[in-house]
Each structure stands twice: as C-alpha cells, then as structure tokens.
Amino acid sequence: MEAIIIVIFSFILLSCILAGYSILWALLFGYMMFFGYALRQGHTPVQVLTMSGRGIRTIKNILFIFILIGMITAVWRACGTIPFIIYHMSGLLIPSVFILIVFLLCCFISLLTGTSFGTAATIGIICMSIAKANGIDPTFTGGAILSGIYFGDRCSPMSTSALLISELTQTDIYCNIKNMFKSALLPFSVTCLLYALLGFSGTGNTGTADRNTDPCTANCSTYTADLYSLFPQNFDLHWTTTIPALLIIVLSLCKVNVRLTMAASIITGSLLCLFLQDITPAQLGSIMFYGFYSADQQLAQILSGGGIISMFTVSVIIILSSAYAGIFEATGFLNTTQARLAQLGEKITPYGSILLTATITSMATCNQTLSSILTYQLHKDSADNMQQLALDLENSTIVVAALIPWSIACAVPLATVGAGNASILFAFYLYLLPLYNLWRPYKVTPV
C-alpha cells in the first residue's frame, strides 16, 4: 500500500509541474493522502495532527531565519549591494575564459546570497545575455550557471538547504560548511579546469552573435556599456554598499550566530537605504516585506525580488514536508524501505546508499526540500555520526535535485536564464561532486 501511495503522489507532483501549476497543490494533496493513511492505521485525527506538529517543530528555527533571508535579499537590492557587485563584476567577462568566469561569478554571488534562483535571476541572466550577444554557446553557459548557482546554495550560511540539513541533523552549520568545502575541493578544481579548457579551445564559441532573437545588444562591449549606465542611473554605487556583504563574510568566518550575522547585515543595509539611496522609512518597510521592485523595466528584469513574502512558498513547502516526516516517523511508513537501504549500505557504502536514495527521492518529489527530508528520514537511524550524515546529504540531495530535468531545482533556473536541458550535461560540478565522493567518500571526524 505504501508503494502505491508514493507512486500516486509522485505522479501528481510531476503532473503539477508539467501543467505549470504550483507544487504546493501537489504537496497539499499528498498531505491529505498521508493523513488518510494514518487514519487507516487506526490513529485519530487529533493524533495525526499531533504527528504533523511534531514534524514541523523540528524546523521552527528555520522559519524565523527565512524571514531574515527574505528581508536581507530585498535590502541588498535596495541599498545597492547587489547592483554594486554586478556592476563591477560584469566587466570581468573576458571572452577567452568566459565560461570559467561565469561559473566563478555564479559561485560567488550564490555564496553571498545563499539562493540559487536569485543568482540565476541576477548575474545568471546577465551572463547568458552577454553569451548570446557574442555567439558563445548558451548550452555551455547554461551549464556553468547551473553549476555555479548551486555551489553557494549548498554551502552558504544563508542557504535555506544548508540551514534545513543543519536543523534536521542538529549539527553546527559552520562545521558543516567547513566539511563541505573540504569534500568539494577536488571536484571544484576539476570543474574550473574543464570550463577553462572549453573557453581556451574555442568550443563554446558558435562564431555568430544572435542579433535577431536576443533582446540585448549586438556585442559584449555595447552590452556592458548599457549595463554600466543602467546601475549608476538608479543607485549611488558608493563603496560602502559592500559593507552588508562583507559583514556576512567576516561574521561567518568568526562563526557568529547566523541570525545575528543576518540581522547585522540587514541593519547596515537599511541604514544605507535611508541615508545613501534616499529611501524613506515607509518605503523601506514595504521593500522588506514585499521585496524590491524597480520602476525601470530593464533593471526590473534582473534585480527585482526578495522580501519576506518571497519566502512564503518555500516556507509552506518545508512546513508540509516536515509534516510528512512527522507522520512517516509515527506510523512507520518508511520502515520497510529503511531496512532495505541499511542492507544496501552494507553491500556498497553508506554514501552510495544515500546517493541512490537522494536520486530516487529527487526524481519522485521534484524538489530539494522533500528529497532532503525523506533521505534524512530513511538514513538517520543507521547513521553513526550526524555530521557525516549532514555532509552526505549536502553532497547528494542538494546537487542531484538540480540534475533532474523535471525538478524545480533544475527547471526554474534553466528557464530563468533561457537555457535548454542540454545544459545539464555541462553542469560539471553537480555530478563531479557526488561521483568523487562515491569513489572516495570524505570522512568527517566526530566533534
């Protein structure tokens, strides 16, 4: 019966995505199915609601951090932090190493902001526009963007996925990040080498600029000139606009509490909004809640977004997914699967079993959040070291979900930048990381 429910749930999820409906409808339908399963087992409605609440309580701290993330992503846009970074870094896009620099830029922005979708919607769009304007293959560029945006989504202190896994495993996020960097060093280096070879070999250059379909300009210099004039017209790009980002870096290195780190950045960014960008207190409050939206249409395409309200969907996804986890744990819904995976882990490796689980759950659930929670649920009882489990989850569920074409983790960024599914083949970092750790698992020393 459990298998039938999972198949139906997966079918509904995939149907919602293909039909263009919000994944929330599928998750709500799934909750009703699992609720009914618990009732069929003999539990009362009150008991099932208690199970759900128990699951949700495990992620209560994350929900508050989501509010801070929504505020910080809006304030950074409004105070000039993100415009300053994009304005100055876009000039680094040298044709011969274009694809490598695209990857590194997306890594840097995603590491600062912790959001894959936000990185794709800002520097990702700019990089793809420059690529198309200069006849650089958008397939390779899309692969570099997809790789880069999930570098930070995996290991930024502001990443919702990193925070979720830290909360699930009850581990310190900064220890997790240190382990993530160490385990990714070789895959990251090889990825850089591959993108550099693509650029130097000229493989990524199609030889013709797409002047007919690309809305941007006909060449890189003209596009960059337009970009340079766009940001200064709308923002005061004083060097102090980098302070909110620098605070995140410095305080994270000092291992200051994530909430305090974000609060310090929000306060600094708010002061810059008020005294540098001439935003009124009322406007600032609106920006924090609803997000930043520019009146300039061209600027709005690459900069608008953020705000507390932008975190609503991801918050509901995590709440529903955590409610599932509460029901699964109390009813033993996954017990049979857990036992089989434990046996599989003995035959191959614990990481190999986790990677296989992550691949299947990512394909079935179409999103990182539920895949992470399900994979954690299935392996938590067999894990001897929670820090090792946290690292293995980051090296599997977070990156594998971005390789599934019908998953929102893959489909949304590619659609945002205008790249096809063929770009997945050139998202080297996303499959080199799990393959390397499958070959040589990184062992975490218990703390």
GROMACS .gro file of C-alpha atoms in nm:
model
  447
    1MET     CA    1   0.000   0.000   0.000
    2GLU     CA    2   0.285   0.237   0.087
    3ALA     CA    3   0.437   0.191  -0.258
    4ILE     CA    4   0.105   0.269  -0.428
    5ILE     CA    5   0.068   0.592  -0.227
    6ILE     CA    6   0.422   0.702  -0.320
    7VAL     CA    7   0.361   0.631  -0.689
    8ILE     CA    8   0.034   0.828  -0.690
    9PHE     CA    9   0.198   1.115  -0.502
   10SER     CA   10   0.491   1.124  -0.745
   11PHE     CA   11   0.254   1.121  -1.042
   12ILE     CA   12   0.056   1.416  -0.901
   13LEU     CA   13   0.378   1.611  -0.834
   14LEU     CA   14   0.510   1.558  -1.184
   15SER     CA   15   0.171   1.639  -1.338
   16CYS     CA   16   0.156   1.970  -1.149
   17ILE     CA   17   0.500   2.072  -1.275
   18LEU     CA   18   0.430   1.972  -1.636
   19ALA     CA   19   0.093   2.152  -1.629
   20GLY     CA   20   0.251   2.467  -1.485
   21TYR     CA   21   0.065   2.455  -1.153
   22SER     CA   22   0.225   2.538  -0.819
   23ILE     CA   23   0.389   2.243  -0.649
   24LEU     CA   24   0.202   2.344  -0.333
   25TRP     CA   25  -0.120   2.192  -0.469
   26ALA     CA   26   0.052   1.856  -0.511
   27LEU     CA   27   0.203   1.879  -0.163
   28LEU     CA   28  -0.138   1.958  -0.010
   29PHE     CA   29  -0.288   1.660  -0.194
   30GLY     CA   30  -0.002   1.446  -0.068
   31TYR     CA   31  -0.063   1.558   0.289
   32MET     CA   32  -0.428   1.453   0.261
   33MET     CA   33  -0.317   1.111   0.130
   34PHE     CA   34  -0.069   1.057   0.414
   35PHE     CA   35  -0.326   1.188   0.664
   36GLY     CA   36  -0.570   0.928   0.531
   37TYR     CA   37  -0.303   0.657   0.554
   38ALA     CA   38  -0.252   0.737   0.924
   39LEU     CA   39  -0.629   0.728   0.986
   40ARG     CA   40  -0.648   0.390   0.814
   41GLN     CA   41  -0.383   0.262   1.054
   42GLY     CA   42  -0.616   0.341   1.343
   43HIS     CA   43  -0.490   0.683   1.453
   44THR     CA   44  -0.741   0.958   1.538
   45PRO     CA   45  -0.743   1.293   1.351
   46VAL     CA   46  -0.605   1.465   1.663
   47GLN     CA   47  -0.320   1.216   1.684
   48VAL     CA   48  -0.233   1.269   1.316
   49LEU     CA   49  -0.232   1.647   1.365
   50THR     CA   50  -0.003   1.595   1.665
   51MET     CA   51   0.231   1.387   1.449
   52SER     CA   52   0.233   1.667   1.190
   53GLY     CA   53   0.304   1.928   1.454
   54ARG     CA   54   0.590   1.722   1.593
   55GLY     CA   55   0.749   1.715   1.249
   56ILE     CA   56   0.702   2.089   1.197
   57ARG     CA   57   0.860   2.170   1.534
   58THR     CA   58   1.190   2.027   1.410
   59ILE     CA   59   1.224   2.316   1.164
   60LYS     CA   60   1.073   2.601   1.370
   61ASN     CA   61   1.405   2.786   1.391
   62ILE     CA   62   1.440   2.781   1.013
   63LEU     CA   63   1.111   2.962   0.964
   64PHE     CA   64   1.242   3.265   1.155
   65ILE     CA   65   1.565   3.258   0.954
   66PHE     CA   66   1.355   3.253   0.636
   67ILE     CA   67   1.207   3.586   0.740
   68LEU     CA   68   1.558   3.726   0.779
   69ILE     CA   69   1.662   3.584   0.441
   70GLY     CA   70   1.362   3.748   0.274
   71MET     CA   71   1.449   4.082   0.431
   72ILE     CA   72   1.820   4.063   0.350
   73THR     CA   73   1.769   3.975  -0.017
   74ALA     CA   74   1.539   4.275  -0.058
   75VAL     CA   75   1.757   4.518   0.138
   76TRP     CA   76   2.072   4.417  -0.052
   77ARG     CA   77   1.895   4.504  -0.376
   78ALA     CA   78   1.761   4.836  -0.250
   79CYS     CA   79   2.075   4.959  -0.072
   80GLY     CA   80   2.298   4.893  -0.374
   81THR     CA   81   2.494   4.588  -0.256
   82ILE     CA   82   2.388   4.355  -0.536
   83PRO     CA   83   2.393   4.633  -0.802
   84PHE     CA   84   2.749   4.726  -0.695
   85ILE     CA   85   2.870   4.366  -0.723
   86ILE     CA   86   2.704   4.302  -1.060
   87TYR     CA   87   2.813   4.641  -1.198
   88HIS     CA   88   3.181   4.584  -1.123
   89MET     CA   89   3.199   4.210  -1.186
   90SER     CA   90   3.027   4.215  -1.524
   91GLY     CA   91   3.341   4.383  -1.662
   92LEU     CA   92   3.540   4.067  -1.579
   93LEU     CA   93   3.369   3.864  -1.852
   94ILE     CA   94   3.669   3.808  -2.083
   95PRO     CA   95   3.579   3.604  -2.396
   96SER     CA   96   3.870   3.355  -2.377
   97VAL     CA   97   3.781   3.250  -2.022
   98PHE     CA   98   3.415   3.350  -2.038
   99ILE     CA   99   3.262   3.016  -1.931
  100LEU     CA  100   3.504   2.978  -1.637
  101ILE     CA  101   3.434   3.331  -1.514
  102VAL     CA  102   3.057   3.274  -1.548
  103PHE     CA  103   3.094   2.972  -1.319
  104LEU     CA  104   3.308   3.162  -1.066
  105LEU     CA  105   3.078   3.467  -1.066
  106CYS     CA  106   2.773   3.250  -1.003
  107CYS     CA  107   2.963   3.069  -0.726
  108PHE     CA  108   3.049   3.399  -0.560
  109ILE     CA  109   2.701   3.552  -0.581
  110SER     CA  110   2.529   3.232  -0.465
  111LEU     CA  111   2.775   3.202  -0.176
  112LEU     CA  112   2.691   3.556  -0.067
  113THR     CA  113   2.315   3.533  -0.109
  114GLY     CA  114   2.256   3.161  -0.047
  115THR     CA  115   1.998   3.140  -0.324
  116SER     CA  116   2.027   2.952  -0.650
  117PHE     CA  117   1.714   3.103  -0.802
  118GLY     CA  118   1.815   3.457  -0.703
  119THR     CA  119   2.163   3.413  -0.851
  120ALA     CA  120   2.019   3.280  -1.176
  121ALA     CA  121   1.780   3.577  -1.191
  122THR     CA  122   2.059   3.834  -1.147
  123ILE     CA  123   2.412   3.755  -1.262
  124GLY     CA  124   2.287   3.445  -1.447
  125ILE     CA  125   2.064   3.647  -1.680
  126ILE     CA  126   2.342   3.899  -1.743
  127CYS     CA  127   2.595   3.624  -1.827
  128MET     CA  128   2.355   3.450  -2.063
  129SER     CA  129   2.267   3.778  -2.235
  130ILE     CA  130   2.636   3.854  -2.295
  131ALA     CA  131   2.693   3.497  -2.419
  132LYS     CA  132   2.412   3.516  -2.675
  133ALA     CA  133   2.520   3.862  -2.789
  134ASN     CA  134   2.871   3.732  -2.859
  135GLY     CA  135   2.791   3.399  -3.019
  136ILE     CA  136   2.907   3.196  -2.717
  137ASP     CA  137   2.720   2.868  -2.693
  138PRO     CA  138   2.428   2.914  -2.448
  139THR     CA  139   2.435   2.541  -2.370
  140PHE     CA  140   2.783   2.566  -2.217
  141THR     CA  141   2.698   2.896  -2.048
  142GLY     CA  142   2.381   2.746  -1.902
  143GLY     CA  143   2.581   2.454  -1.764
  144ALA     CA  144   2.830   2.690  -1.597
  145ILE     CA  145   2.544   2.893  -1.449
  146LEU     CA  146   2.366   2.582  -1.317
  147SER     CA  147   2.691   2.457  -1.159
  148GLY     CA  148   2.774   2.793  -1.001
  149ILE     CA  149   2.436   2.877  -0.853
  150TYR     CA  150   2.431   2.550  -0.656
  151PHE     CA  151   2.781   2.599  -0.522
  152GLY     CA  152   2.651   2.860  -0.277
  153ASP     CA  153   2.306   2.702  -0.244
  154ARG     CA  154   2.491   2.406  -0.096
  155CYS     CA  155   2.739   2.575   0.137
  156SER     CA  156   2.637   2.934   0.211
  157PRO     CA  157   2.547   3.021   0.573
  158MET     CA  158   2.238   3.191   0.426
  159SER     CA  159   2.131   2.890   0.218
  160THR     CA  160   1.789   2.750   0.307
  161SER     CA  161   1.901   2.398   0.214
  162ALA     CA  162   2.216   2.419   0.430
  163LEU     CA  163   2.009   2.553   0.719
  164LEU     CA  164   1.747   2.280   0.673
  165ILE     CA  165   2.003   1.999   0.683
  166SER     CA  166   2.179   2.157   0.979
  167GLU     CA  167   1.846   2.171   1.163
  168LEU     CA  168   1.745   1.817   1.070
  169THR     CA  169   2.075   1.665   1.181
  170GLN     CA  170   2.116   1.902   1.478
  171THR     CA  171   2.466   1.993   1.368
  172ASP     CA  172   2.657   2.321   1.360
  173ILE     CA  173   2.620   2.488   1.022
  174TYR     CA  174   2.973   2.630   1.024
  175CYS     CA  175   3.124   2.285   1.088
  176ASN     CA  176   2.910   2.154   0.804
  177ILE     CA  177   3.031   2.431   0.572
  178LYS     CA  178   3.396   2.357   0.657
  179ASN     CA  179   3.341   1.991   0.573
  180MET     CA  180   3.157   2.083   0.253
  181PHE     CA  181   3.447   2.296   0.130
  182LYS     CA  182   3.699   2.021   0.203
  183SER     CA  183   3.498   1.748   0.032
  184ALA     CA  184   3.438   1.969  -0.275
  185LEU     CA  185   3.794   2.094  -0.327
  186LEU     CA  186   3.896   1.847  -0.599
  187PRO     CA  187   3.559   1.845  -0.787
  188PHE     CA  188   3.560   2.226  -0.782
  189SER     CA  189   3.917   2.241  -0.916
  190VAL     CA  190   3.843   1.991  -1.194
  191THR     CA  191   3.527   2.185  -1.283
  192CYS     CA  192   3.729   2.506  -1.319
  193LEU     CA  193   3.981   2.325  -1.538
  194LEU     CA  194   3.708   2.186  -1.766
  195TYR     CA  195   3.543   2.527  -1.810
  196ALA     CA  196   3.881   2.687  -1.879
  197LEU     CA  197   3.953   2.424  -2.147
  198LEU     CA  198   3.615   2.489  -2.309
  199GLY     CA  199   3.695   2.858  -2.329
  200PHE     CA  200   4.054   2.834  -2.449
  201SER     CA  201   3.969   2.568  -2.707
  202GLY     CA  202   3.702   2.790  -2.857
  203THR     CA  203   3.449   2.506  -2.826
  204GLY     CA  204   3.196   2.733  -2.661
  205ASN     CA  205   3.204   2.994  -2.939
  206THR     CA  206   2.940   2.945  -3.207
  207GLY     CA  207   3.101   3.216  -3.418
  208THR     CA  208   2.786   3.424  -3.465
  209ALA     CA  209   2.607   3.667  -3.240
  210ASP     CA  210   2.232   3.620  -3.206
  211ARG     CA  211   2.123   3.968  -3.304
  212ASN     CA  212   1.776   3.871  -3.415
  213THR     CA  213   1.642   3.696  -3.107
  214ASP     CA  214   1.849   3.839  -2.827
  215PRO     CA  215   1.689   4.144  -2.664
  216CYS     CA  216   2.024   4.277  -2.556
  217THR     CA  217   2.289   4.440  -2.763
  218ALA     CA  218   2.497   4.308  -3.053
  219ASN     CA  219   2.828   4.279  -2.873
  220CYS     CA  220   2.980   4.249  -2.529
  221SER     CA  221   3.123   4.598  -2.509
  222THR     CA  222   2.795   4.763  -2.606
  223TYR     CA  223   2.601   4.548  -2.362
  224THR     CA  224   2.844   4.621  -2.082
  225ALA     CA  225   2.824   4.993  -2.160
  226ASP     CA  226   2.445   4.980  -2.134
  227LEU     CA  227   2.477   4.792  -1.807
  228TYR     CA  228   2.725   5.045  -1.674
  229SER     CA  229   2.487   5.330  -1.748
  230LEU     CA  230   2.184   5.146  -1.607
  231PHE     CA  231   2.302   5.092  -1.249
  232PRO     CA  232   2.453   5.438  -1.181
  233GLN     CA  233   2.132   5.599  -1.305
  234ASN     CA  234   1.932   5.418  -1.038
  235PHE     CA  235   2.175   5.374  -0.747
  236ASP     CA  236   2.452   5.554  -0.565
  237LEU     CA  237   2.726   5.290  -0.607
  238HIS     CA  238   2.947   5.408  -0.323
  239TRP     CA  239   3.194   5.151  -0.187
  240THR     CA  240   3.005   5.144   0.143
  241THR     CA  241   2.731   4.945  -0.030
  242THR     CA  242   2.960   4.641   0.000
  243ILE     CA  243   2.953   4.654   0.382
  244PRO     CA  244   2.637   4.437   0.423
  245ALA     CA  245   2.802   4.163   0.213
  246LEU     CA  246   3.138   4.199   0.388
  247LEU     CA  247   2.964   4.161   0.724
  248ILE     CA  248   2.820   3.829   0.615
  249ILE     CA  249   3.165   3.706   0.511
  250VAL     CA  250   3.355   3.835   0.817
  251LEU     CA  251   3.097   3.733   1.079
  252SER     CA  252   3.056   3.391   0.918
  253LEU     CA  253   3.432   3.336   0.933
  254CYS     CA  254   3.415   3.435   1.300
  255LYS     CA  255   3.134   3.180   1.344
  256VAL     CA  256   2.890   3.434   1.478
  257ASN     CA  257   2.533   3.303   1.510
  258VAL     CA  258   2.365   3.303   1.169
  259ARG     CA  259   2.066   3.505   1.293
  260LEU     CA  260   2.289   3.772   1.445
  261THR     CA  261   2.500   3.781   1.129
  262MET     CA  262   2.195   3.835   0.910
  263ALA     CA  263   2.048   4.093   1.149
  264ALA     CA  264   2.372   4.294   1.140
  265SER     CA  265   2.370   4.290   0.760
  266ILE     CA  266   2.002   4.392   0.744
  267ILE     CA  267   2.057   4.684   0.984
  268THR     CA  268   2.360   4.807   0.789
  269GLY     CA  269   2.178   4.771   0.458
  270SER     CA  270   1.876   4.956   0.598
  271LEU     CA  271   2.094   5.249   0.703
  272LEU     CA  272   2.241   5.264   0.352
  273CYS     CA  273   1.888   5.262   0.208
  274LEU     CA  274   1.786   5.554   0.428
  275PHE     CA  275   2.096   5.772   0.408
  276LEU     CA  276   2.264   5.676   0.077
  277GLN     CA  277   1.983   5.575  -0.157
  278ASP     CA  278   1.729   5.825  -0.014
  279ILE     CA  279   1.463   5.563   0.055
  280THR     CA  280   1.201   5.667   0.309
  281PRO     CA  281   1.130   5.454   0.620
  282ALA     CA  282   0.784   5.367   0.481
  283GLN     CA  283   0.936   5.254   0.151
  284LEU     CA  284   1.199   5.053   0.337
  285GLY     CA  285   0.930   4.870   0.536
  286SER     CA  286   0.744   4.789   0.216
  287ILE     CA  287   1.065   4.667   0.049
  288MET     CA  288   1.144   4.436   0.342
  289PHE     CA  289   0.800   4.277   0.323
  290TYR     CA  290   0.709   4.285  -0.047
  291GLY     CA  291   1.058   4.298  -0.199
  292PHE     CA  292   1.243   4.549  -0.415
  293TYR     CA  293   1.087   4.642  -0.749
  294SER     CA  294   1.247   4.892  -0.983
  295ALA     CA  295   1.043   5.129  -1.196
  296ASP     CA  296   1.296   5.081  -1.477
  297GLN     CA  297   1.175   4.781  -1.681
  298GLN     CA  298   1.520   4.667  -1.793
  299LEU     CA  299   1.654   4.688  -1.439
  300ALA     CA  300   1.346   4.515  -1.300
  301GLN     CA  301   1.415   4.209  -1.518
  302ILE     CA  302   1.743   4.137  -1.343
  303LEU     CA  303   1.707   4.295  -0.999
  304SER     CA  304   1.351   4.289  -0.865
  305GLY     CA  305   1.264   4.040  -0.594
  306GLY     CA  306   1.330   3.944  -0.234
  307GLY     CA  307   1.119   4.037   0.065
  308ILE     CA  308   0.953   3.833   0.339
  309ILE     CA  309   0.668   3.742   0.106
  310SER     CA  310   0.914   3.581  -0.137
  311MET     CA  311   0.985   3.315   0.127
  312PHE     CA  312   0.617   3.215   0.157
  313THR     CA  313   0.625   2.931  -0.096
  314VAL     CA  314   0.949   2.775   0.028
  315SER     CA  315   0.825   2.807   0.389
  316VAL     CA  316   0.500   2.624   0.308
  317ILE     CA  317   0.694   2.356   0.118
  318ILE     CA  318   0.917   2.297   0.421
  319ILE     CA  319   0.621   2.303   0.663
  320LEU     CA  320   0.428   2.043   0.460
  321SER     CA  321   0.739   1.831   0.404
  322SER     CA  322   0.812   1.836   0.777
  323ALA     CA  323   0.452   1.741   0.850
  324TYR     CA  324   0.501   1.439   0.621
  325ALA     CA  325   0.814   1.349   0.817
  326GLY     CA  326   0.619   1.357   1.144
  327ILE     CA  327   0.354   1.124   1.003
  328PHE     CA  328   0.612   0.890   0.849
  329GLU     CA  329   0.803   0.857   1.176
  330ALA     CA  330   0.496   0.794   1.391
  331THR     CA  331   0.328   0.548   1.153
  332GLY     CA  332   0.640   0.364   1.037
  333PHE     CA  333   0.552   0.444   0.677
  334LEU     CA  334   0.916   0.412   0.568
  335ASN     CA  335   1.028   0.127   0.796
  336THR     CA  336   1.046  -0.138   0.523
  337THR     CA  337   1.239   0.094   0.293
  338GLN     CA  338   1.474   0.190   0.578
  339ALA     CA  339   1.562  -0.173   0.646
  340ARG     CA  340   1.636  -0.241   0.279
  341LEU     CA  341   1.854   0.068   0.250
  342ALA     CA  342   2.050  -0.032   0.561
  343GLN     CA  343   2.123  -0.369   0.396
  344LEU     CA  344   2.221  -0.191   0.074
  345GLY     CA  345   2.460   0.035   0.269
  346GLU     CA  346   2.640  -0.275   0.397
  347LYS     CA  347   2.682  -0.411   0.044
  348ILE     CA  348   2.803  -0.090  -0.120
  349THR     CA  349   2.888   0.211   0.100
  350PRO     CA  350   2.674   0.426   0.332
  351TYR     CA  351   2.726   0.724   0.099
  352GLY     CA  352   2.636   0.512  -0.204
  353SER     CA  353   2.310   0.416  -0.039
  354ILE     CA  354   2.237   0.781   0.047
  355LEU     CA  355   2.318   0.892  -0.309
  356LEU     CA  356   2.084   0.630  -0.456
  357THR     CA  357   1.808   0.733  -0.215
  358ALA     CA  358   1.863   1.100  -0.297
  359THR     CA  359   1.840   1.030  -0.670
  360ILE     CA  360   1.515   0.835  -0.636
  361THR     CA  361   1.352   1.083  -0.396
  362SER     CA  362   1.462   1.378  -0.611
  363MET     CA  363   1.306   1.217  -0.917
  364ALA     CA  364   0.987   1.137  -0.725
  365THR     CA  365   0.940   1.461  -0.527
  366CYS     CA  366   1.072   1.711  -0.784
  367ASN     CA  367   1.227   1.939  -0.520
  368GLN     CA  368   1.526   1.954  -0.285
  369THR     CA  369   1.334   2.007   0.038
  370LEU     CA  370   1.119   1.696   0.046
  371SER     CA  371   1.401   1.490  -0.104
  372SER     CA  372   1.635   1.604   0.176
  373ILE     CA  373   1.380   1.528   0.448
  374LEU     CA  374   1.291   1.186   0.306
  375THR     CA  375   1.658   1.089   0.257
  376TYR     CA  376   1.735   1.201   0.612
  377GLN     CA  377   1.439   1.003   0.748
  378LEU     CA  378   1.549   0.691   0.566
  379HIS     CA  379   1.910   0.703   0.686
  380LYS     CA  380   1.908   0.874   1.026
  381ASP     CA  381   1.873   0.552   1.227
  382SER     CA  382   2.168   0.385   1.054
  383ALA     CA  383   2.398   0.689   1.081
  384ASP     CA  384   2.670   0.675   1.346
  385ASN     CA  385   2.777   1.038   1.301
  386MET     CA  386   2.525   1.314   1.236
  387GLN     CA  387   2.792   1.546   1.093
  388GLN     CA  388   2.882   1.276   0.841
  389LEU     CA  389   2.514   1.237   0.753
  390ALA     CA  390   2.479   1.615   0.711
  391LEU     CA  391   2.775   1.620   0.470
  392ASP     CA  392   2.649   1.319   0.277
  393LEU     CA  393   2.308   1.485   0.237
  394GLU     CA  394   2.469   1.805   0.109
  395ASN     CA  395   2.679   1.602  -0.136
  396SER     CA  396   2.376   1.418  -0.267
  397THR     CA  397   2.024   1.559  -0.236
  398ILE     CA  398   2.119   1.926  -0.286
  399VAL     CA  399   2.316   1.876  -0.607
  400VAL     CA  400   2.135   1.573  -0.751
  401ALA     CA  401   1.798   1.752  -0.749
  402ALA     CA  402   1.946   2.014  -0.981
  403LEU     CA  403   2.025   1.743  -1.238
  404ILE     CA  404   1.666   1.616  -1.266
  405PRO     CA  405   1.509   1.797  -1.567
  406TRP     CA  406   1.156   1.795  -1.424
  407SER     CA  407   1.265   1.905  -1.075
  408ILE     CA  408   1.202   2.271  -0.990
  409ALA     CA  409   1.566   2.286  -0.875
  410CYS     CA  410   1.670   2.235  -1.238
  411ALA     CA  411   1.376   2.359  -1.446
  412VAL     CA  412   1.336   2.703  -1.285
  413PRO     CA  413   1.699   2.825  -1.315
  414LEU     CA  414   1.732   2.699  -1.673
  415ALA     CA  415   1.405   2.865  -1.773
  416THR     CA  416   1.512   3.186  -1.596
  417VAL     CA  417   1.833   3.221  -1.798
  418GLY     CA  418   1.690   3.079  -2.119
  419ALA     CA  419   1.896   2.760  -2.139
  420GLY     CA  420   1.781   2.418  -2.259
  421ASN     CA  421   1.803   2.084  -2.079
  422ALA     CA  422   2.121   2.004  -2.274
  423SER     CA  423   2.299   2.244  -2.034
  424ILE     CA  424   2.264   1.978  -1.763
  425LEU     CA  425   2.537   1.779  -1.940
  426PHE     CA  426   2.780   2.068  -1.886
  427ALA     CA  427   2.692   2.136  -1.522
  428PHE     CA  428   3.017   1.957  -1.435
  429TYR     CA  429   3.031   2.046  -1.066
  430LEU     CA  430   2.688   1.896  -0.993
  431TYR     CA  431   2.784   1.544  -1.091
  432LEU     CA  432   3.160   1.551  -1.031
  433LEU     CA  433   3.093   1.624  -0.661
  434PRO     CA  434   2.873   1.318  -0.589
  435LEU     CA  435   3.076   1.091  -0.819
  436TYR     CA  436   3.402   1.188  -0.649
  437ASN     CA  437   3.254   1.130  -0.304
  438LEU     CA  438   3.115   0.797  -0.423
  439TRP     CA  439   3.465   0.696  -0.532
  440ARG     CA  440   3.643   0.842  -0.231
  441PRO     CA  441   3.398   0.937   0.049
  442TYR     CA  442   3.513   1.222   0.270
  443LYS     CA  443   3.515   1.106   0.632
  444VAL     CA  444   3.415   1.360   0.897
  445THR     CA  445   3.588   1.348   1.233
  446PRO     CA  446   3.323   1.347   1.510
  447VAL     CA  447   3.321   1.661   1.725
   0.00000   0.00000   0.00000
